[in-house]
Short mmCIF file of C-alpha atoms and ligand atoms in Angstrom, two decimals:
data_model
loop_
_atom_site.label_atom_id
_atom_site.label_comp_id
_atom_site.label_asym_id
_atom_site.label_seq_id
_atom_site.Cartn_x
_atom_site.Cartn_y
_atom_site.Cartn_z
CA UNK A 1 18.01 -69.68 41.18
CA UNK A 2 21.02 -67.65 40.44
CA UNK A 3 20.66 -63.92 41.08
CA UNK A 4 20.00 -61.98 37.99
CA UNK A 5 23.18 -60.45 36.69
CA UNK A 6 22.84 -56.72 36.41
CA UNK A 7 23.94 -55.64 33.04
CA UNK A 8 26.49 -52.81 33.06
CA UNK A 9 24.88 -49.52 32.05
CA UNK A 10 25.50 -48.83 28.44
CA UNK A 11 28.26 -46.28 27.88
CA UNK A 12 26.85 -43.00 26.75
CA UNK A 13 28.40 -41.89 23.52
CA UNK A 14 30.75 -39.02 24.20
CA UNK A 15 29.23 -35.76 23.14
CA UNK A 16 31.07 -33.66 20.62
CA UNK A 17 31.67 -31.03 23.31
CA UNK A 18 33.35 -33.50 25.71
CA UNK A 19 35.65 -34.84 23.03
CA UNK A 20 36.63 -31.32 22.18
CA UNK A 21 37.29 -30.57 25.91
CA UNK A 22 39.56 -33.58 26.19
CA UNK A 23 41.48 -32.60 23.11
CA UNK A 24 41.91 -29.10 24.46
CA UNK A 25 43.05 -30.39 27.87
CA UNK A 26 45.74 -32.39 26.18
CA UNK A 27 46.95 -29.61 23.97
CA UNK A 28 50.36 -28.46 25.32
CA UNK A 29 49.78 -24.95 24.01
CA UNK A 30 46.59 -24.63 26.04
CA UNK A 31 48.18 -26.21 29.13
CA UNK A 32 51.06 -23.72 28.84
CA UNK A 33 48.64 -20.84 28.48
CA UNK A 34 46.66 -22.03 31.51
CA UNK A 35 49.82 -22.35 33.58
CA UNK A 36 50.71 -18.78 32.70
CA UNK A 37 47.39 -17.42 33.88
CA UNK A 38 47.37 -19.52 37.09
CA UNK A 39 47.72 -17.39 40.22
CA UNK A 40 50.98 -17.93 42.08
CA UNK A 41 50.71 -18.80 45.76
CA UNK A 42 51.41 -16.17 48.37
CA UNK A 43 52.37 -16.62 52.01
CA UNK A 44 49.49 -16.53 54.44
CA UNK A 45 48.96 -12.90 55.47
CA UNK A 46 51.22 -11.81 58.31
CA UNK A 47 53.50 -14.87 58.01
CA UNK A 48 56.97 -14.33 56.61
CA UNK A 49 59.73 -16.39 55.04
CA UNK A 50 63.30 -16.14 56.16
CA UNK A 51 65.27 -16.07 52.92
CA UNK A 52 68.98 -16.92 52.56
CA UNK A 53 70.06 -13.24 52.63
CA UNK A 54 68.56 -13.03 56.15
CA UNK A 55 69.50 -16.55 57.22
CA UNK A 56 72.93 -15.70 58.62
CA UNK A 57 71.60 -12.96 60.86
CA UNK A 58 68.61 -15.08 61.90
CA UNK A 59 70.88 -17.92 63.01
CA UNK A 60 73.22 -15.49 64.78
CA UNK A 61 70.27 -14.50 66.99
CA UNK A 62 69.63 -18.16 67.82
CA UNK A 63 73.34 -18.64 68.60
CA UNK A 64 73.37 -15.54 70.81
CA UNK A 65 70.23 -16.78 72.61
CA UNK A 66 71.74 -20.18 73.26
CA UNK A 67 75.05 -18.75 74.32
CA UNK A 68 73.58 -16.30 76.85
CA UNK A 69 71.08 -18.84 78.22
CA UNK A 70 73.82 -21.38 78.77
CA UNK A 71 76.08 -18.82 80.37
CA UNK A 72 73.34 -18.12 82.95
CA UNK A 73 72.82 -21.90 83.46
CA UNK A 74 69.39 -22.22 81.84
CA UNK A 75 68.22 -25.60 80.56
CA UNK A 76 66.59 -25.87 77.13
CA UNK A 77 62.89 -26.82 76.86
CA UNK A 78 60.49 -27.22 73.98
CA UNK A 79 56.74 -27.36 74.33
CA UNK A 80 54.21 -28.18 71.58
CA UNK A 81 53.06 -25.45 69.20
CA UNK A 82 49.46 -26.33 70.11
CA UNK A 83 47.96 -26.51 73.60
CA UNK A 84 44.41 -26.75 74.89
CA UNK A 85 42.88 -23.33 74.24
CA UNK A 86 41.63 -23.17 77.83
CA UNK A 87 45.22 -23.10 79.14
CA UNK A 88 45.75 -19.70 77.51
CA UNK A 89 42.31 -18.39 78.44
CA UNK A 90 43.00 -19.21 82.09
CA UNK A 91 46.61 -17.97 82.05
CA UNK A 92 46.53 -14.80 79.98
CA UNK A 93 43.02 -13.73 80.99
CA UNK A 94 39.69 -13.71 79.20
CA UNK A 95 39.61 -9.94 78.73
CA UNK A 96 43.07 -9.59 77.15
CA UNK A 97 43.52 -8.71 73.48
CA UNK A 98 45.55 -11.87 72.91
CA UNK A 99 42.78 -14.17 74.12
CA UNK A 100 39.83 -12.13 72.95
CA UNK A 101 40.96 -11.17 69.46
CA UNK A 102 44.25 -12.74 68.47
CA UNK A 103 44.29 -16.43 69.30
CA UNK A 104 44.09 -19.04 66.53
CA UNK A 105 41.59 -21.51 68.00
CA UNK A 106 40.18 -24.59 66.28
CA UNK A 107 38.61 -27.92 67.10
CA UNK A 108 40.65 -31.03 66.42
CA UNK A 109 39.12 -34.30 65.10
CA UNK A 110 38.02 -35.27 68.61
CA UNK A 111 36.27 -31.96 69.20
CA UNK A 112 38.92 -30.64 71.63
CA UNK A 113 39.46 -26.88 71.46
CA UNK A 114 43.08 -26.33 70.52
CA UNK A 115 45.03 -23.08 70.17
CA UNK A 116 48.24 -22.24 68.34
CA UNK A 117 50.41 -20.90 71.15
CA UNK A 118 50.34 -17.08 71.26
CA UNK A 119 53.20 -17.04 73.82
CA UNK A 120 55.47 -19.47 75.69
CA UNK A 121 54.91 -18.80 79.40
CA UNK A 122 51.62 -20.68 79.83
CA UNK A 123 52.91 -23.77 77.98
CA UNK A 124 56.15 -23.82 79.96
CA UNK A 125 54.23 -23.45 83.25
CA UNK A 126 51.97 -26.34 82.17
CA UNK A 127 55.02 -28.42 81.31
CA UNK A 128 56.62 -27.65 84.71
CA UNK A 129 53.48 -28.99 86.43
CA UNK A 130 52.97 -31.99 84.07
CA UNK A 131 56.55 -33.17 84.62
CA UNK A 132 56.54 -32.68 88.39
CA UNK A 133 59.43 -30.21 88.19
CA UNK A 134 58.43 -29.00 91.63
CA UNK A 135 60.40 -31.94 93.01
CA UNK A 136 63.59 -30.72 91.28
CA UNK A 137 65.96 -28.33 93.06
CA UNK A 138 64.34 -24.90 92.78
CA UNK A 139 64.31 -22.65 90.90
CA UNK A 140 64.01 -24.34 87.53
CA UNK A 141 65.58 -22.03 84.95
CA UNK A 142 64.58 -22.71 81.37
CA UNK A 143 64.89 -21.09 77.96
CA UNK A 144 63.38 -21.73 74.56
CA UNK A 145 63.05 -20.21 71.12
CA UNK A 146 60.44 -20.81 68.43
CA UNK A 147 57.36 -19.64 66.55
CA UNK A 148 54.18 -18.16 68.06
CA UNK A 149 50.91 -17.08 66.50
CA UNK A 150 48.68 -14.06 67.02
CA UNK A 151 45.96 -13.05 64.59
CA UNK A 152 46.80 -9.38 64.87
CA UNK A 153 46.62 -6.69 62.17
CA UNK A 154 49.92 -7.21 60.33
CA UNK A 155 52.32 -4.29 59.95
CA UNK A 156 56.05 -3.71 60.25
CA UNK A 157 57.21 -5.51 63.41
CA UNK A 158 53.83 -7.12 64.00
CA UNK A 159 53.17 -10.46 62.36
CA UNK A 160 50.79 -13.37 62.70
CA UNK A 161 53.64 -15.82 63.02
CA UNK A 162 56.62 -14.47 64.92
CA UNK A 163 59.43 -15.86 67.06
CA UNK A 164 60.59 -15.24 70.59
CA UNK A 165 63.65 -15.98 72.67
CA UNK A 166 62.01 -16.77 76.02
CA UNK A 167 63.43 -17.39 79.51
CA UNK A 168 61.62 -18.39 82.69
CA UNK A 169 62.74 -18.86 86.31
CA UNK A 170 60.13 -21.00 88.09
CA UNK A 171 59.98 -21.77 91.82
CA UNK A 172 61.60 -18.71 93.39
CA UNK A 173 60.39 -15.36 94.67
CA UNK A 174 63.39 -13.15 95.02
CA UNK A 175 64.06 -9.69 93.56
CA UNK A 176 67.51 -10.85 92.50
CA UNK A 177 65.91 -13.32 90.01
CA UNK A 178 64.05 -10.43 88.38
CA UNK A 179 67.20 -8.32 88.19
CA UNK A 180 69.15 -11.22 86.71
CA UNK A 181 66.45 -11.83 84.08
CA UNK A 182 66.45 -8.16 83.12
CA UNK A 183 70.23 -8.13 82.85
CA UNK A 184 70.10 -11.26 80.71
CA UNK A 185 67.61 -9.68 78.29
CA UNK A 186 69.69 -6.49 78.22
CA UNK A 187 72.93 -8.41 77.63
CA UNK A 188 71.38 -10.55 74.90
CA UNK A 189 70.60 -7.39 72.92
CA UNK A 190 73.98 -5.86 73.77
CA UNK A 191 75.77 -9.02 72.51
CA UNK A 192 73.97 -8.50 69.20
CA UNK A 193 75.10 -4.87 69.11
CA UNK A 194 71.89 -3.18 70.32
CA UNK A 195 71.71 -0.73 73.21
CA UNK A 196 68.44 -1.38 75.01
CA UNK A 197 66.47 0.94 77.23
CA UNK A 198 64.60 -0.76 80.05
CA UNK A 199 61.22 0.52 81.14
CA UNK A 200 60.20 -0.86 84.49
CA UNK A 201 57.29 -0.70 86.91
CA UNK A 202 55.63 -2.73 89.63
CA UNK A 203 51.94 -3.62 89.51
CA UNK A 204 51.92 -5.27 92.95
CA UNK A 205 49.83 -8.23 93.99
CA UNK A 206 46.33 -9.04 92.68
CA UNK A 207 44.90 -7.52 95.89
CA UNK A 208 46.92 -4.26 95.51
CA UNK A 209 45.66 -4.01 91.99
CA UNK A 210 41.99 -4.49 92.84
CA UNK A 211 42.09 -1.45 95.15
CA UNK A 212 43.95 0.56 92.54
CA UNK A 213 41.51 -0.40 89.78
CA UNK A 214 38.58 0.98 91.81
CA UNK A 215 40.43 4.30 92.06
CA UNK A 216 41.47 4.26 88.40
CA UNK A 217 37.96 3.52 87.11
CA UNK A 218 36.63 6.50 89.09
CA UNK A 219 39.28 8.72 87.51
CA UNK A 220 38.70 7.36 83.97
CA UNK A 221 34.95 7.93 84.26
CA UNK A 222 35.62 11.56 85.09
CA UNK A 223 37.72 11.85 81.88
CA UNK A 224 35.51 9.65 79.72
CA UNK A 225 34.75 12.30 77.08
CA UNK A 226 38.49 12.78 76.36
CA UNK A 227 39.17 9.08 75.79
CA UNK A 228 39.22 7.25 72.44
CA UNK A 229 36.33 4.89 71.61
CA UNK A 230 38.42 1.83 72.47
CA UNK A 231 39.37 3.18 75.87
CA UNK A 232 35.78 4.11 76.65
CA UNK A 233 34.97 0.40 76.32
CA UNK A 234 38.06 -0.55 78.31
CA UNK A 235 36.91 1.40 81.39
CA UNK A 236 34.60 -1.42 82.38
CA UNK A 237 36.30 -4.32 80.55
CA UNK A 238 40.01 -3.86 81.21
CA UNK A 239 40.76 -0.40 82.70
CA UNK A 240 44.50 -1.03 83.11
CA UNK A 241 44.90 -1.20 79.32
CA UNK A 242 43.85 2.45 79.09
CA UNK A 243 47.16 3.32 80.76
CA UNK A 244 49.25 2.30 77.77
CA UNK A 245 46.95 3.58 75.03
CA UNK A 246 49.01 5.44 72.45
CA UNK A 247 46.29 7.93 71.43
CA UNK A 248 47.39 11.47 72.22
CA UNK A 249 44.00 12.40 73.70
CA UNK A 250 44.12 9.43 76.08
CA UNK A 251 47.70 10.18 77.09
CA UNK A 252 46.77 13.76 77.92
CA UNK A 253 43.72 12.63 79.85
CA UNK A 254 45.93 10.31 81.87
CA UNK A 255 48.33 13.01 83.04
CA UNK A 256 46.84 13.20 86.53
CA UNK A 257 45.73 9.57 86.78
CA UNK A 258 46.47 7.77 90.05
CA UNK A 259 49.72 5.82 89.84
CA UNK A 260 49.71 2.15 90.66
CA UNK A 261 52.99 2.43 92.57
CA UNK A 262 51.20 4.42 95.27
CA UNK A 263 48.81 1.52 95.84
CA UNK A 264 51.40 -1.14 96.43
CA UNK A 265 51.56 -2.98 99.74
CA UNK A 266 54.71 -2.43 101.82
CA UNK A 267 55.97 -5.90 100.84
CA UNK A 268 55.57 -5.20 97.11
CA UNK A 269 57.22 -1.78 97.46
CA UNK A 270 60.22 -3.30 99.25
CA UNK A 271 60.44 -6.04 96.65
CA UNK A 272 60.45 -3.49 93.84
CA UNK A 273 63.06 -1.29 95.57
CA UNK A 274 65.32 -4.33 95.86
CA UNK A 275 64.96 -5.14 92.15
CA UNK A 276 66.02 -1.57 91.34
CA UNK A 277 68.96 -1.74 93.75
CA UNK A 278 70.20 -4.94 92.10
CA UNK A 279 69.92 -3.26 88.70
CA UNK A 280 71.94 -0.32 90.04
CA UNK A 281 74.51 -2.82 91.28
CA UNK A 282 74.66 -4.36 87.80
CA UNK A 283 74.91 -0.83 86.30
CA UNK A 284 71.89 -1.48 84.11
CA UNK A 285 70.11 1.77 83.29
CA UNK A 286 66.29 1.82 83.54
CA UNK A 287 63.42 4.25 83.20
CA UNK A 288 60.70 4.11 85.87
CA UNK A 289 57.47 3.97 83.88
CA UNK A 290 54.34 4.29 86.07
CA UNK A 291 51.98 3.60 83.14
CA UNK A 292 53.61 0.29 82.21
CA UNK A 293 51.13 -2.51 83.05
CA UNK A 294 51.68 -5.12 80.26
CA UNK A 295 48.89 -6.75 78.31
CA UNK A 296 48.58 -10.15 80.00
CA UNK A 297 46.69 -10.82 83.22
CA UNK A 298 49.16 -13.15 84.93
CA UNK A 299 51.68 -10.51 85.99
CA UNK A 300 52.32 -9.53 89.61
CA UNK A 301 54.93 -7.11 91.01
CA UNK A 302 57.82 -6.45 88.58
CA UNK A 303 56.98 -5.72 84.94
CA UNK A 304 59.41 -4.47 82.30
CA UNK A 305 59.86 -3.86 78.59
CA UNK A 306 62.90 -3.33 76.40
CA UNK A 307 63.18 -0.69 73.70
CA UNK A 308 65.87 0.51 71.34
CA UNK A 309 66.13 4.09 70.05
CA UNK A 310 64.18 5.20 73.11
CA UNK A 311 61.15 4.18 70.99
CA UNK A 312 58.14 4.44 73.20
CA UNK A 313 55.70 6.09 70.84
CA UNK A 314 54.35 2.84 69.40
CA UNK A 315 53.47 -0.22 71.43
CA UNK A 316 54.84 -2.52 68.76
CA UNK A 317 58.29 -1.03 69.09
CA UNK A 318 58.99 -2.93 72.34
CA UNK A 319 61.58 -5.55 71.50
CA UNK A 320 60.73 -7.61 74.52
CA UNK A 321 58.95 -7.69 77.80
CA UNK A 322 58.37 -9.74 80.87
CA UNK A 323 57.82 -9.77 84.57
CA UNK A 324 56.86 -11.77 87.61
CA UNK A 325 53.83 -14.07 87.61
CA UNK A 326 53.60 -15.49 91.13
CA UNK A 327 49.97 -16.66 90.85
CA UNK A 328 49.95 -18.36 87.45
CA UNK A 329 51.13 -21.85 88.32
CA UNK A 330 48.63 -22.34 91.11
CA UNK A 331 45.92 -20.94 88.84
CA UNK A 332 46.58 -23.71 86.31
CA UNK A 333 46.92 -26.57 88.76
CA UNK A 334 50.18 -26.47 90.77
CA UNK A 335 49.51 -28.04 94.18
CA UNK A 336 51.40 -25.31 96.04
CA UNK A 337 52.39 -21.67 95.59
CA UNK A 338 55.00 -21.56 92.83
CA UNK A 339 56.32 -18.06 92.18
CA UNK A 340 58.02 -17.34 88.87
CA UNK A 341 59.24 -14.68 86.50
CA UNK A 342 60.53 -14.42 82.95
CA UNK A 343 60.84 -12.48 79.73
CA UNK A 344 60.50 -12.88 75.98
CA UNK A 345 62.20 -11.00 73.18
CA UNK A 346 60.64 -10.84 69.70
CA UNK A 347 63.24 -11.93 67.17
CA UNK A 348 61.63 -10.26 64.15
CA UNK A 349 61.77 -6.93 65.99
CA UNK A 350 65.40 -7.53 66.92
CA UNK A 351 66.14 -8.25 63.28
CA UNK A 352 64.41 -5.02 62.20
CA UNK A 353 66.48 -3.08 64.73
CA UNK A 354 69.70 -4.76 63.55
CA UNK A 355 68.87 -4.01 59.90
CA UNK A 356 68.13 -0.40 60.73
CA UNK A 357 71.40 -0.06 62.61
CA UNK A 358 73.36 -1.73 59.82
CA UNK A 359 71.75 0.53 57.23
CA UNK A 360 72.68 3.62 59.23
CA UNK A 361 76.26 2.40 59.62
CA UNK A 362 76.55 1.61 55.92
CA UNK A 363 75.11 4.88 54.69
CA UNK A 364 77.51 6.27 52.11
CA UNK A 365 79.59 3.10 51.81
CA UNK A 366 78.99 0.44 49.15
CA UNK A 367 79.69 -2.57 51.36
CA UNK A 368 76.27 -4.07 50.72
CA UNK A 369 76.79 -4.17 46.95
CA UNK A 370 79.87 -6.41 47.22
CA UNK A 371 78.37 -8.91 49.62
CA UNK A 372 77.47 -12.53 48.96
CA UNK A 373 73.70 -12.68 48.26
CA UNK A 374 73.14 -15.20 51.07
CA UNK A 375 75.51 -13.37 53.41
CA UNK A 376 77.94 -16.34 53.38
CA UNK A 377 81.45 -15.48 54.53
CA UNK A 378 84.47 -17.80 54.37
CA UNK A 379 88.06 -16.95 55.17
CA UNK A 380 89.32 -19.33 52.45
CA UNK A 381 88.10 -19.88 48.91
CA UNK A 382 89.19 -22.78 46.69
CA UNK A 383 89.33 -21.90 42.97
CA UNK A 384 90.13 -24.34 40.16
CA UNK A 385 90.86 -24.26 36.44
CA UNK A 386 90.29 -27.21 34.11
CA UNK A 387 88.57 -30.57 34.47
CA UNK A 388 91.45 -32.40 36.14
CA UNK A 389 91.89 -29.59 38.62
CA UNK A 390 88.17 -29.63 39.38
CA UNK A 391 88.33 -33.33 40.27
CA UNK A 392 91.36 -32.87 42.46
CA UNK A 393 89.76 -29.82 44.12
CA UNK A 394 86.65 -31.83 44.93
CA UNK A 395 88.77 -34.36 46.84
CA UNK A 396 90.95 -31.73 48.54
CA UNK A 397 87.93 -29.69 49.75
CA UNK A 398 86.33 -32.84 51.10
CA UNK A 399 89.40 -33.80 53.09
CA UNK A 400 89.84 -30.23 54.44
CA UNK A 401 86.17 -30.12 55.42
CA UNK A 402 86.60 -33.41 57.30
CA UNK A 403 89.48 -31.90 59.23
CA UNK A 404 87.26 -28.96 60.21
CA UNK A 405 88.33 -26.31 57.69
CA UNK A 406 85.43 -24.74 55.82
CA UNK A 407 86.06 -23.28 52.39
CA UNK A 408 84.08 -21.36 49.84
CA UNK A 409 84.08 -22.71 46.29
CA UNK A 410 82.15 -22.67 43.05
CA UNK A 411 83.09 -25.90 41.34
CA UNK A 412 80.72 -25.43 38.41
CA UNK A 413 82.37 -22.17 37.39
CA UNK A 414 85.19 -22.34 34.83
CA UNK A 415 86.46 -18.77 34.85
CA UNK A 416 89.07 -17.90 37.46
CA UNK A 417 87.95 -14.25 37.40
CA UNK A 418 84.36 -15.20 38.29
CA UNK A 419 85.59 -17.45 41.09
CA UNK A 420 87.83 -14.75 42.59
CA UNK A 421 84.94 -12.28 42.43
CA UNK A 422 82.89 -14.71 44.48
CA UNK A 423 85.81 -15.05 46.92
CA UNK A 424 85.70 -11.26 47.33
CA UNK A 425 81.98 -11.37 48.05
CA UNK A 426 82.59 -14.06 50.66
CA UNK A 427 85.19 -11.74 52.22
CA UNK A 428 87.87 -14.43 51.83
CA UNK A 429 91.34 -13.31 52.93
CA UNK A 430 93.04 -16.07 50.91
CA UNK A 431 92.23 -18.09 47.81
CA UNK A 432 93.71 -21.49 47.08
CA UNK A 433 94.15 -21.87 43.33
CA UNK A 434 94.61 -25.16 41.54
CA UNK A 435 95.33 -25.24 37.78
CA UNK A 436 96.57 -27.86 35.33
CA UNK A 437 100.23 -27.22 36.20
CA UNK A 438 99.62 -27.50 39.96
CA UNK A 439 97.79 -30.79 39.44
CA UNK A 440 100.93 -32.17 37.71
CA UNK A 441 103.28 -30.73 40.38
CA UNK A 442 101.15 -31.74 43.39
CA UNK A 443 101.06 -28.09 44.55
CA UNK A 444 98.53 -25.27 45.01
CA UNK A 445 98.84 -21.48 44.87
CA UNK A 446 97.80 -19.55 47.97
CA UNK A 447 96.85 -16.01 47.06
CA UNK A 448 96.53 -13.18 49.56
CA UNK A 449 93.35 -11.46 48.37
CA UNK A 450 94.40 -8.02 49.63
CA UNK A 451 98.00 -7.77 48.46
CA UNK A 452 97.74 -10.21 45.53
CA UNK A 453 100.97 -11.91 46.77
CA UNK A 454 100.99 -15.59 45.87
CA UNK A 455 102.97 -18.53 47.22
CA UNK A 456 103.23 -22.08 46.01
CA UNK A 457 102.88 -24.88 48.54
CA UNK A 458 102.74 -28.66 48.51
CA UNK A 459 99.20 -30.07 48.41
CA UNK A 460 100.02 -32.22 51.44
CA UNK A 461 100.73 -29.08 53.46
CA UNK A 462 97.52 -27.14 52.71
CA UNK A 463 95.84 -27.97 56.00
CA UNK A 464 98.90 -27.00 58.04
CA UNK A 465 99.29 -23.77 56.05
CA UNK A 466 95.64 -22.76 56.35
CA UNK A 467 95.65 -23.41 60.08
CA UNK A 468 98.52 -20.94 60.41
CA UNK A 469 96.48 -18.35 58.50
CA UNK A 470 93.25 -18.95 60.43
CA UNK A 471 91.78 -15.94 62.22
P1 LIG B 1 54.70 -10.04 74.99
O1 LIG B 1 54.99 -8.65 75.41
O2 LIG B 1 53.33 -10.36 74.56
O3 LIG B 1 55.13 -10.98 76.20
O4 LIG B 1 55.69 -10.44 73.83
C1 LIG B 1 57.07 -10.29 73.96
C2 LIG B 1 57.66 -9.78 72.66
O5 LIG B 1 57.26 -10.61 71.58
C3 LIG B 1 57.21 -8.39 72.26
O6 LIG B 1 57.92 -7.38 72.92
C4 LIG B 1 57.52 -8.40 70.77
O7 LIG B 1 58.89 -8.17 70.53
C5 LIG B 1 57.20 -9.83 70.39
N1 LIG B 1 55.87 -9.90 69.78
C6 LIG B 1 54.68 -9.99 70.41
N2 LIG B 1 53.68 -10.03 69.51
C7 LIG B 1 54.25 -9.94 68.30
C8 LIG B 1 53.76 -9.92 66.94
N3 LIG B 1 52.47 -10.02 66.66
N4 LIG B 1 54.66 -9.81 65.94
C9 LIG B 1 55.98 -9.73 66.19
N5 LIG B 1 56.50 -9.76 67.42
C10 LIG B 1 55.66 -9.85 68.46
C11 LIG B 1 54.98 -12.32 76.23
O8 LIG B 1 54.76 -13.00 75.24
C12 LIG B 1 55.24 -12.93 77.57
N6 LIG B 1 54.96 -14.35 77.49
C13 LIG B 1 56.68 -12.66 78.01
C14 LIG B 1 57.00 -13.30 79.32
C15 LIG B 1 57.76 -14.41 79.52
N7 LIG B 1 56.58 -12.89 80.50
C16 LIG B 1 57.04 -13.71 81.44
N8 LIG B 1 57.75 -14.65 80.84
#
């Protein structure tokens, strides 16, 4: 017996309403109207675009980072943007703001707890162990640059996605490494035109700190009523954080607080003195800052932060920070003691400082108005007039580009005036002009943009001529 064929369910007649809906959906007028009312998409809160007008400066920071890292013989590393969440919990400390409040943590499809990296150090330390870098000649000096994520309250200079230039020296405990790292961070900012102020302190070993914390907690309890609500909670949870609270009341209450430096072991004191002596040798100015403790648990001995404009009032105004972390690698699985130190500089904050400086320098001048919108600058600009000239220009630019000469151009523009205006915006010193006549003669005009003086040269000699003019 053949199975009974199921008859297909009879199609319901379309209701009048549905037909009308379909008609409406197809109507271009309605679709247009709907498109108009559709909400446009915004960036995720606290995450910013870099737009072309900022692109030049952004890339200059990357170039400066690479250049300084290579000059100090650092190798480049890249670690994944995600790591097991536990790596950060173990490294940065359970009670820290970053781990407790700011980490983006989620479960992947296999149920593993993953975190978007809130900083580089833990991932780089993990990578050093995973790749057996202990067997390489020590120390291993590495640098990296890239995005990090902290779910903080966004405001100027504090974002949920931000970028750092980060350097680590792993496998060496010597004050000279710390001094060299500090000088590198200082010189990176100086190369970009920023004068940094270095705030420095030592927080000793874990043991030194335990004794100090007992003393500090006693002091904080005696001043409890003067502290802000946050700091009242911190007394038992993370008393060191009270030291860098920015609330005026807390700062006043801390005036007579015991200073960590007095609790350092003789070895840590000597170590710190040597770091300072090396900095003196390098003529790098610093400010001894007894309340500087940093917000991550892995630090031991030297800690430092970099500021511009002497800005200390707000915690977010530190452009960078770092220090020694001699216990971290063992804590996350290294088979032997592996001392290390490093720093990171926040690139968004550097960019804010550079913009502020540029604005101050430009006050009263109209330089900004005459600049290319994407900040593109080219010493030479190729302008053309007429269809034949455009074709010839296309070929000439291509051959110059192949020989390593970059030129500005706007091939779609017909007007010579508009093209020369663009050349001005690109700060070109010379324009190469090709018109109908020059196409026939096999020549071009080279125009000095400042004096307006023009000379005619053979098209075959452009490259040679431009090389002579090159800055
Ligand atoms: P950090 O002090 O947490 O240190 O961050 C270093 C820098 O990153 C800060 O000074 C700041 O410029 C920037 N930064 C931090 N959070 C944000 C944010 N939400 N928005 C914008 N910029 C931010 C560390 O990350 C350590 N891993 C540094 C280190 C390396 N220590 C040893 N080696």
